[in-house]
PDB file of C-alpha atoms in Angstrom:
ATOM      1  CA  UNK A  68     150.934-108.840  45.028  1.00 83.00           C
ATOM      2  CA  UNK A  69     149.662-111.811  46.988  1.00 88.00           C
ATOM      3  CA  UNK A  70     151.218-112.539  50.364  1.00 92.00           C
ATOM      4  CA  UNK A  71     150.729-114.764  53.401  1.00 94.00           C
ATOM      5  CA  UNK A  72     151.816-113.962  56.945  1.00 94.00           C
ATOM      6  CA  UNK A  73     152.081-116.647  59.618  1.00 93.00           C
ATOM      7  CA  UNK A  74     152.902-116.430  63.271  1.00 86.00           C
ATOM      8  CA  UNK A  75     156.519-117.179  63.940  1.00 84.00           C
ATOM      9  CA  UNK A  76     157.555-120.304  65.707  1.00 83.00           C
ATOM     10  CA  UNK A  77     158.623-122.470  67.164  1.00 93.00           C
ATOM     11  CA  UNK A  78     155.465-123.249  69.059  1.00 95.00           C
ATOM     12  CA  UNK A  79     155.987-125.696  71.898  1.00 96.00           C
ATOM     13  CA  UNK A  80     152.961-127.352  73.503  1.00 96.00           C
ATOM     14  CA  UNK A  81     152.297-130.207  75.859  1.00 96.00           C
ATOM     15  CA  UNK A  82     150.301-133.141  74.567  1.00 96.00           C
ATOM     16  CA  UNK A  83     146.522-132.533  74.686  1.00 96.00           C
ATOM     17  CA  UNK A  84     146.949-128.746  74.663  1.00 97.00           C
ATOM     18  CA  UNK A  85     144.935-126.484  72.360  1.00 97.00           C
ATOM     19  CA  UNK A  86     146.669-125.270  69.221  1.00 97.00           C
ATOM     20  CA  UNK A  87     146.211-122.068  67.258  1.00 97.00           C
ATOM     21  CA  UNK A  88     148.501-121.010  64.439  1.00 97.00           C
ATOM     22  CA  UNK A  89     147.591-117.627  63.006  1.00 96.00           C
ATOM     23  CA  UNK A  90     147.566-116.936  59.281  1.00 97.00           C
ATOM     24  CA  UNK A  91     146.541-113.766  57.469  1.00 97.00           C
ATOM     25  CA  UNK A  92     146.698-113.010  53.794  1.00 95.00           C
ATOM     26  CA  UNK A  93     146.683-110.241  51.217  1.00 94.00           C
ATOM     27  CA  UNK A  94     145.260-111.001  47.799  1.00 90.00           C
ATOM     28  CA  UNK A  95     143.215-109.588  44.993  1.00 83.00           C
ATOM     29  CA  UNK A  96     140.198-111.485  43.814  1.00 80.00           C
ATOM     30  CA  UNK A  97     138.902-114.597  45.543  1.00 81.00           C
ATOM     31  CA  UNK A  98     141.742-116.883  46.590  1.00 89.00           C
ATOM     32  CA  UNK A  99     141.545-120.426  47.843  1.00 90.00           C
ATOM     33  CA  UNK A 100     143.326-121.058  51.133  1.00 93.00           C
ATOM     34  CA  UNK A 101     145.319-124.085  52.235  1.00 94.00           C
ATOM     35  CA  UNK A 102     147.215-125.520  55.153  1.00 96.00           C
ATOM     36  CA  UNK A 103     150.065-127.872  54.324  1.00 95.00           C
ATOM     37  CA  UNK A 104     152.117-129.895  56.819  1.00 95.00           C
ATOM     38  CA  UNK A 105     155.755-130.920  56.409  1.00 91.00           C
ATOM     39  CA  UNK A 106     157.182-133.705  58.541  1.00 90.00           C
ATOM     40  CA  UNK A 107     160.974-133.911  58.954  1.00 85.00           C
ATOM     41  CA  UNK A 108     162.732-134.880  55.746  1.00 79.00           C
ATOM     42  CA  UNK A 109     159.514-135.102  53.774  1.00 82.00           C
ATOM     43  CA  UNK A 110     157.572-133.071  51.255  1.00 84.00           C
ATOM     44  CA  UNK A 111     154.431-131.096  51.924  1.00 89.00           C
ATOM     45  CA  UNK A 112     151.116-132.799  52.482  1.00 92.00           C
ATOM     46  CA  UNK A 113     147.811-131.022  52.110  1.00 93.00           C
ATOM     47  CA  UNK A 114     146.135-130.845  55.517  1.00 96.00           C
ATOM     48  CA  UNK A 115     142.966-128.916  54.667  1.00 96.00           C
ATOM     49  CA  UNK A 116     141.558-126.304  52.339  1.00 93.00           C
ATOM     50  CA  UNK A 117     138.775-123.768  51.886  1.00 93.00           C
ATOM     51  CA  UNK A 118     137.761-122.308  48.558  1.00 88.00           C
ATOM     52  CA  UNK A 119     135.369-119.495  49.517  1.00 89.00           C
ATOM     53  CA  UNK A 120     134.511-117.159  52.355  1.00 91.00           C
ATOM     54  CA  UNK A 121     133.042-118.791  55.495  1.00 94.00           C
ATOM     55  CA  UNK A 122     134.081-122.267  54.347  1.00 94.00           C
ATOM     56  CA  UNK A 123     135.571-124.414  57.092  1.00 96.00           C
ATOM     57  CA  UNK A 124     138.245-126.921  56.154  1.00 96.00           C
ATOM     58  CA  UNK A 125     138.857-129.833  58.492  1.00 96.00           C
ATOM     59  CA  UNK A 126     141.001-132.959  58.640  1.00 96.00           C
ATOM     60  CA  UNK A 127     142.540-135.151  61.361  1.00 94.00           C
ATOM     61  CA  UNK A 128     141.114-132.941  64.111  1.00 96.00           C
ATOM     62  CA  UNK A 129     142.520-129.757  62.568  1.00 97.00           C
ATOM     63  CA  UNK A 130     140.227-127.056  61.288  1.00 97.00           C
ATOM     64  CA  UNK A 131     140.412-123.564  59.804  1.00 98.00           C
ATOM     65  CA  UNK A 132     137.730-121.113  58.715  1.00 97.00           C
ATOM     66  CA  UNK A 133     138.088-118.757  55.739  1.00 96.00           C
ATOM     67  CA  UNK A 134     137.352-115.301  57.163  1.00 95.00           C
ATOM     68  CA  UNK A 135     137.166-112.734  54.379  1.00 93.00           C
ATOM     69  CA  UNK A 136     136.375-109.828  56.712  1.00 93.00           C
ATOM     70  CA  UNK A 137     139.604-110.347  58.661  1.00 95.00           C
ATOM     71  CA  UNK A 138     141.546-111.912  55.763  1.00 95.00           C
ATOM     72  CA  UNK A 139     142.498-114.797  58.032  1.00 96.00           C
ATOM     73  CA  UNK A 140     142.675-118.588  57.971  1.00 97.00           C
ATOM     74  CA  UNK A 141     143.841-119.596  61.445  1.00 97.00           C
ATOM     75  CA  UNK A 142     144.619-123.268  62.081  1.00 98.00           C
ATOM     76  CA  UNK A 143     143.220-124.852  65.257  1.00 97.00           C
ATOM     77  CA  UNK A 144     143.226-128.225  66.952  1.00 97.00           C
ATOM     78  CA  UNK A 145     141.581-128.980  70.255  1.00 96.00           C
ATOM     79  CA  UNK A 146     144.078-131.551  71.551  1.00 96.00           C
ATOM     80  CA  UNK A 147     147.496-131.982  69.958  1.00 97.00           C
ATOM     81  CA  UNK A 148     149.538-135.169  69.944  1.00 96.00           C
ATOM     82  CA  UNK A 149     153.287-135.748  69.802  1.00 96.00           C
ATOM     83  CA  UNK A 150     152.786-137.029  66.257  1.00 95.00           C
ATOM     84  CA  UNK A 151     151.538-133.565  65.212  1.00 96.00           C
ATOM     85  CA  UNK A 152     155.073-132.187  65.583  1.00 96.00           C
ATOM     86  CA  UNK A 153     155.910-130.759  62.171  1.00 96.00           C
ATOM     87  CA  UNK A 154     156.129-127.509  60.228  1.00 94.00           C
ATOM     88  CA  UNK A 155     152.797-126.042  59.142  1.00 96.00           C
ATOM     89  CA  UNK A 156     152.481-123.805  56.085  1.00 95.00           C
ATOM     90  CA  UNK A 157     149.583-121.550  55.224  1.00 96.00           C
ATOM     91  CA  UNK A 158     149.173-120.916  51.489  1.00 94.00           C
ATOM     92  CA  UNK A 159     146.867-119.234  49.026  1.00 91.00           C
ATOM     93  CA  UNK A 160     146.046-119.971  45.424  1.00 89.00           C
ATOM     94  CA  UNK A 161     144.555-117.041  43.572  1.00 77.00           C
ATOM     95  CA  UNK A 162     142.059-117.670  40.825  1.00 64.00           C
ATOM     96  CA  UNK A 163     143.684-114.828  38.934  1.00 55.00           C
ATOM     97  CA  UNK A 164     147.013-116.586  39.061  1.00 51.00           C
ATOM     98  CA  UNK A 165     145.832-120.091  39.622  1.00 53.00           C
ATOM     99  CA  UNK A 166     149.070-121.592  38.463  1.00 68.00           C
ATOM    100  CA  UNK A 167     150.976-121.013  41.676  1.00 85.00           C
ATOM    101  CA  UNK A 168     150.650-121.128  45.430  1.00 91.00           C
ATOM    102  CA  UNK A 169     151.940-118.368  47.679  1.00 92.00           C
ATOM    103  CA  UNK A 170     153.244-119.704  50.995  1.00 93.00           C
ATOM    104  CA  UNK A 171     153.831-118.288  54.418  1.00 93.00           C
ATOM    105  CA  UNK A 172     157.191-118.869  56.054  1.00 91.00           C
ATOM    106  CA  UNK A 173     155.952-121.828  58.072  1.00 92.00           C
ATOM    107  CA  UNK A 174     155.429-122.421  61.793  1.00 94.00           C
ATOM    108  CA  UNK A 175     157.288-125.208  63.537  1.00 94.00           C
ATOM    109  CA  UNK A 176     155.205-127.058  66.130  1.00 96.00           C
ATOM    110  CA  UNK A 177     156.861-129.169  68.809  1.00 96.00           C
ATOM    111  CA  UNK A 178     154.589-131.253  71.023  1.00 96.00           C
ATOM    112  CA  UNK A 179     156.039-132.802  74.169  1.00 95.00           C
ATOM    113  CA  UNK A 180     154.754-135.453  76.550  1.00 92.00           C
TER     114      UNK A 180
ATOM    115  CA  UNK B 295     148.752-144.752  42.703  1.00 52.00           C
ATOM    116  CA  UNK B 296     152.288-143.487  43.132  1.00 71.00           C
ATOM    117  CA  UNK B 297     152.713-139.943  44.310  1.00 89.00           C
ATOM    118  CA  UNK B 298     154.959-137.265  42.885  1.00 93.00           C
ATOM    119  CA  UNK B 299     158.426-138.745  42.527  1.00 94.00           C
ATOM    120  CA  UNK B 300     161.531-136.626  42.741  1.00 96.00           C
ATOM    121  CA  UNK B 301     165.133-137.693  42.356  1.00 96.00           C
ATOM    122  CA  UNK B 302     167.694-137.528  43.568  1.00 96.00           C
ATOM    123  CA  UNK B 303     166.673-136.869  47.164  1.00 94.00           C
ATOM    124  CA  UNK B 304     170.047-135.357  47.916  1.00 96.00           C
ATOM    125  CA  UNK B 305     172.478-133.797  45.464  1.00 97.00           C
ATOM    126  CA  UNK B 306     175.911-132.401  46.201  1.00 97.00           C
ATOM    127  CA  UNK B 307     177.651-130.213  43.654  1.00 97.00           C
ATOM    128  CA  UNK B 308     180.758-128.055  43.647  1.00 97.00           C
ATOM    129  CA  UNK B 309     180.574-124.452  42.566  1.00 97.00           C
ATOM    130  CA  UNK B 310     180.448-124.165  38.786  1.00 97.00           C
ATOM    131  CA  UNK B 311     178.955-127.608  38.179  1.00 97.00           C
ATOM    132  CA  UNK B 312     175.515-128.337  36.793  1.00 98.00           C
ATOM    133  CA  UNK B 313     172.600-129.701  38.787  1.00 98.00           C
ATOM    134  CA  UNK B 314     169.712-131.641  37.225  1.00 98.00           C
ATOM    135  CA  UNK B 315     166.631-132.319  39.293  1.00 98.00           C
ATOM    136  CA  UNK B 316     163.918-134.674  38.075  1.00 98.00           C
ATOM    137  CA  UNK B 317     160.222-134.829  38.806  1.00 97.00           C
ATOM    138  CA  UNK B 318     157.644-137.382  37.692  1.00 96.00           C
ATOM    139  CA  UNK B 319     154.090-136.134  38.332  1.00 95.00           C
ATOM    140  CA  UNK B 320     151.262-138.236  39.680  1.00 92.00           C
ATOM    141  CA  UNK B 321     149.504-140.440  37.166  1.00 90.00           C
ATOM    142  CA  UNK B 322     146.934-138.429  35.254  1.00 87.00           C
ATOM    143  CA  UNK B 323     148.487-135.081  36.137  1.00 90.00           C
ATOM    144  CA  UNK B 324     149.718-132.888  33.304  1.00 89.00           C
ATOM    145  CA  UNK B 325     150.594-129.765  35.290  1.00 91.00           C
ATOM    146  CA  UNK B 326     153.940-129.469  37.079  1.00 94.00           C
ATOM    147  CA  UNK B 327     155.180-126.751  39.408  1.00 95.00           C
ATOM    148  CA  UNK B 328     158.633-126.173  40.891  1.00 97.00           C
ATOM    149  CA  UNK B 329     159.215-124.404  44.197  1.00 96.00           C
ATOM    150  CA  UNK B 330     162.379-123.552  46.110  1.00 96.00           C
ATOM    151  CA  UNK B 331     162.673-123.565  49.887  1.00 91.00           C
ATOM    152  CA  UNK B 332     165.626-121.748  51.375  1.00 88.00           C
ATOM    153  CA  UNK B 333     166.644-122.656  54.949  1.00 81.00           C
ATOM    154  CA  UNK B 334     164.084-121.503  57.512  1.00 76.00           C
ATOM    155  CA  UNK B 335     161.861-119.991  54.826  1.00 79.00           C
ATOM    156  CA  UNK B 336     158.634-120.877  53.076  1.00 82.00           C
ATOM    157  CA  UNK B 337     158.368-122.206  49.567  1.00 90.00           C
ATOM    158  CA  UNK B 338     158.765-119.785  46.697  1.00 94.00           C
ATOM    159  CA  UNK B 339     157.200-120.475  43.308  1.00 94.00           C
ATOM    160  CA  UNK B 340     159.644-120.835  40.449  1.00 96.00           C
ATOM    161  CA  UNK B 341     157.925-122.177  37.341  1.00 95.00           C
ATOM    162  CA  UNK B 342     154.741-123.834  36.089  1.00 93.00           C
ATOM    163  CA  UNK B 343     154.774-126.175  33.110  1.00 94.00           C
ATOM    164  CA  UNK B 344     152.391-128.277  31.116  1.00 91.00           C
ATOM    165  CA  UNK B 345     153.548-130.925  28.683  1.00 87.00           C
ATOM    166  CA  UNK B 346     156.125-129.328  26.370  1.00 87.00           C
ATOM    167  CA  UNK B 347     155.162-125.795  27.436  1.00 92.00           C
ATOM    168  CA  UNK B 348     156.331-123.302  30.039  1.00 93.00           C
ATOM    169  CA  UNK B 349     153.221-121.476  31.220  1.00 90.00           C
ATOM    170  CA  UNK B 350     154.569-119.216  33.972  1.00 90.00           C
ATOM    171  CA  UNK B 351     158.234-118.734  34.801  1.00 93.00           C
ATOM    172  CA  UNK B 352     157.840-115.526  36.766  1.00 91.00           C
ATOM    173  CA  UNK B 353     159.684-116.978  39.772  1.00 92.00           C
ATOM    174  CA  UNK B 354     162.691-118.315  37.902  1.00 94.00           C
ATOM    175  CA  UNK B 355     166.022-116.497  38.134  1.00 94.00           C
ATOM    176  CA  UNK B 356     166.809-115.008  34.752  1.00 90.00           C
ATOM    177  CA  UNK B 357     170.173-116.702  34.418  1.00 94.00           C
ATOM    178  CA  UNK B 358     171.471-120.242  34.930  1.00 97.00           C
ATOM    179  CA  UNK B 359     168.049-121.779  35.649  1.00 97.00           C
ATOM    180  CA  UNK B 360     165.877-123.582  33.130  1.00 97.00           C
ATOM    181  CA  UNK B 361     163.010-126.070  33.221  1.00 97.00           C
ATOM    182  CA  UNK B 362     161.364-128.430  30.805  1.00 96.00           C
ATOM    183  CA  UNK B 363     158.554-130.957  30.763  1.00 95.00           C
ATOM    184  CA  UNK B 364     158.942-133.055  27.624  1.00 92.00           C
ATOM    185  CA  UNK B 365     156.217-135.078  25.983  1.00 89.00           C
ATOM    186  CA  UNK B 366     157.820-138.233  27.338  1.00 89.00           C
ATOM    187  CA  UNK B 367     159.665-138.479  30.617  1.00 91.00           C
ATOM    188  CA  UNK B 368     159.967-136.419  33.760  1.00 95.00           C
ATOM    189  CA  UNK B 369     160.154-132.701  34.228  1.00 97.00           C
ATOM    190  CA  UNK B 370     163.712-131.434  34.641  1.00 98.00           C
ATOM    191  CA  UNK B 371     164.903-128.392  36.568  1.00 98.00           C
ATOM    192  CA  UNK B 372     168.413-127.528  35.458  1.00 98.00           C
ATOM    193  CA  UNK B 373     170.796-125.207  37.256  1.00 98.00           C
ATOM    194  CA  UNK B 374     173.988-124.353  35.427  1.00 97.00           C
ATOM    195  CA  UNK B 375     177.190-123.143  37.106  1.00 97.00           C
ATOM    196  CA  UNK B 376     175.789-123.566  40.602  1.00 97.00           C
ATOM    197  CA  UNK B 377     176.752-121.156  43.371  1.00 96.00           C
ATOM    198  CA  UNK B 378     176.494-121.554  47.149  1.00 95.00           C
ATOM    199  CA  UNK B 379     173.309-119.485  47.185  1.00 93.00           C
ATOM    200  CA  UNK B 380     171.586-122.199  45.146  1.00 96.00           C
ATOM    201  CA  UNK B 381     171.755-124.539  48.146  1.00 96.00           C
ATOM    202  CA  UNK B 382     168.132-125.215  49.028  1.00 95.00           C
ATOM    203  CA  UNK B 383     165.364-127.789  48.903  1.00 94.00           C
ATOM    204  CA  UNK B 384     163.613-127.905  45.550  1.00 96.00           C
ATOM    205  CA  UNK B 385     160.077-129.244  45.538  1.00 95.00           C
ATOM    206  CA  UNK B 386     157.991-130.340  42.629  1.00 96.00           C
ATOM    207  CA  UNK B 387     154.204-130.465  42.700  1.00 95.00           C
ATOM    208  CA  UNK B 388     151.641-131.690  40.216  1.00 93.00           C
ATOM    209  CA  UNK B 389     147.935-131.228  39.622  1.00 90.00           C
ATOM    210  CA  UNK B 390     145.236-132.194  37.175  1.00 86.00           C
ATOM    211  CA  UNK B 391     144.423-128.586  36.340  1.00 74.00           C
ATOM    212  CA  UNK B 392     144.538-125.051  37.622  1.00 66.00           C
ATOM    213  CA  UNK B 393     140.987-124.451  38.823  1.00 67.00           C
ATOM    214  CA  UNK B 394     140.683-123.702  42.500  1.00 57.00           C
ATOM    215  CA  UNK B 395     139.500-127.169  43.322  1.00 61.00           C
ATOM    216  CA  UNK B 396     142.571-128.780  41.814  1.00 71.00           C
ATOM    217  CA  UNK B 397     145.042-129.535  44.547  1.00 84.00           C
ATOM    218  CA  UNK B 398     148.797-129.495  44.120  1.00 89.00           C
ATOM    219  CA  UNK B 399     150.472-132.667  45.368  1.00 91.00           C
ATOM    220  CA  UNK B 400     154.083-132.366  46.412  1.00 93.00           C
ATOM    221  CA  UNK B 401     157.065-134.647  46.100  1.00 93.00           C
ATOM    222  CA  UNK B 402     159.564-135.250  48.901  1.00 91.00           C
ATOM    223  CA  UNK B 403     161.984-132.737  47.403  1.00 94.00           C
ATOM    224  CA  UNK B 404     165.603-132.656  46.283  1.00 96.00           C
ATOM    225  CA  UNK B 405     168.026-131.129  48.741  1.00 95.00           C
ATOM    226  CA  UNK B 406     170.843-129.465  46.825  1.00 97.00           C
ATOM    227  CA  UNK B 407     174.078-128.665  48.608  1.00 96.00           C
ATOM    228  CA  UNK B 408     176.699-126.602  46.819  1.00 97.00           C
ATOM    229  CA  UNK B 409     180.206-126.886  48.220  1.00 95.00           C
TER     230      UNK B 409
END
């Protein structure tokens, strides 16, 4: 079945550092890929998405590229801020089972001054 | 345009009681999904509903759990005879449709604690 694997956290960075959170997936067919962010005590917010191979999703300085050859969708940001501290979830939605999203376990990011 | 509304935000139940979680989708959305998040884990799909129909309940436990999305009113996730293992955050999401371009929007969740 479909699955998503994320790097384990927590990830602790200083403000303005470069961020990479790795995400790889296993799926049949042609899934869409998503990054969601969860701030403390809140629900998930869509951060960015990519619907086909080689697409790059971007939002708020974050970006991720859909790499079919490596089945990856790594999240990157060039310069993190304290306000980026949150839990980040990689997810896939498979066109064969488009009714549900399959999530990774989440990566907690802590950014310090 | 209000987002996905869930209530209550926090729910405390004793073992054996019933828990009812409510979800009102975004305006114009007719597809509702329920997910469960156990502590320190990702979200796990439970059930997908359209108005008055359960479309996919492959993630629902076979016993004690049920869901509905009536023609009028919110979607309800019902857990009968709760046990400590039911303690989790339950998230509802809604979308306009199921094509890849349709995004699921999430509510703030209901955090269930079973004493």
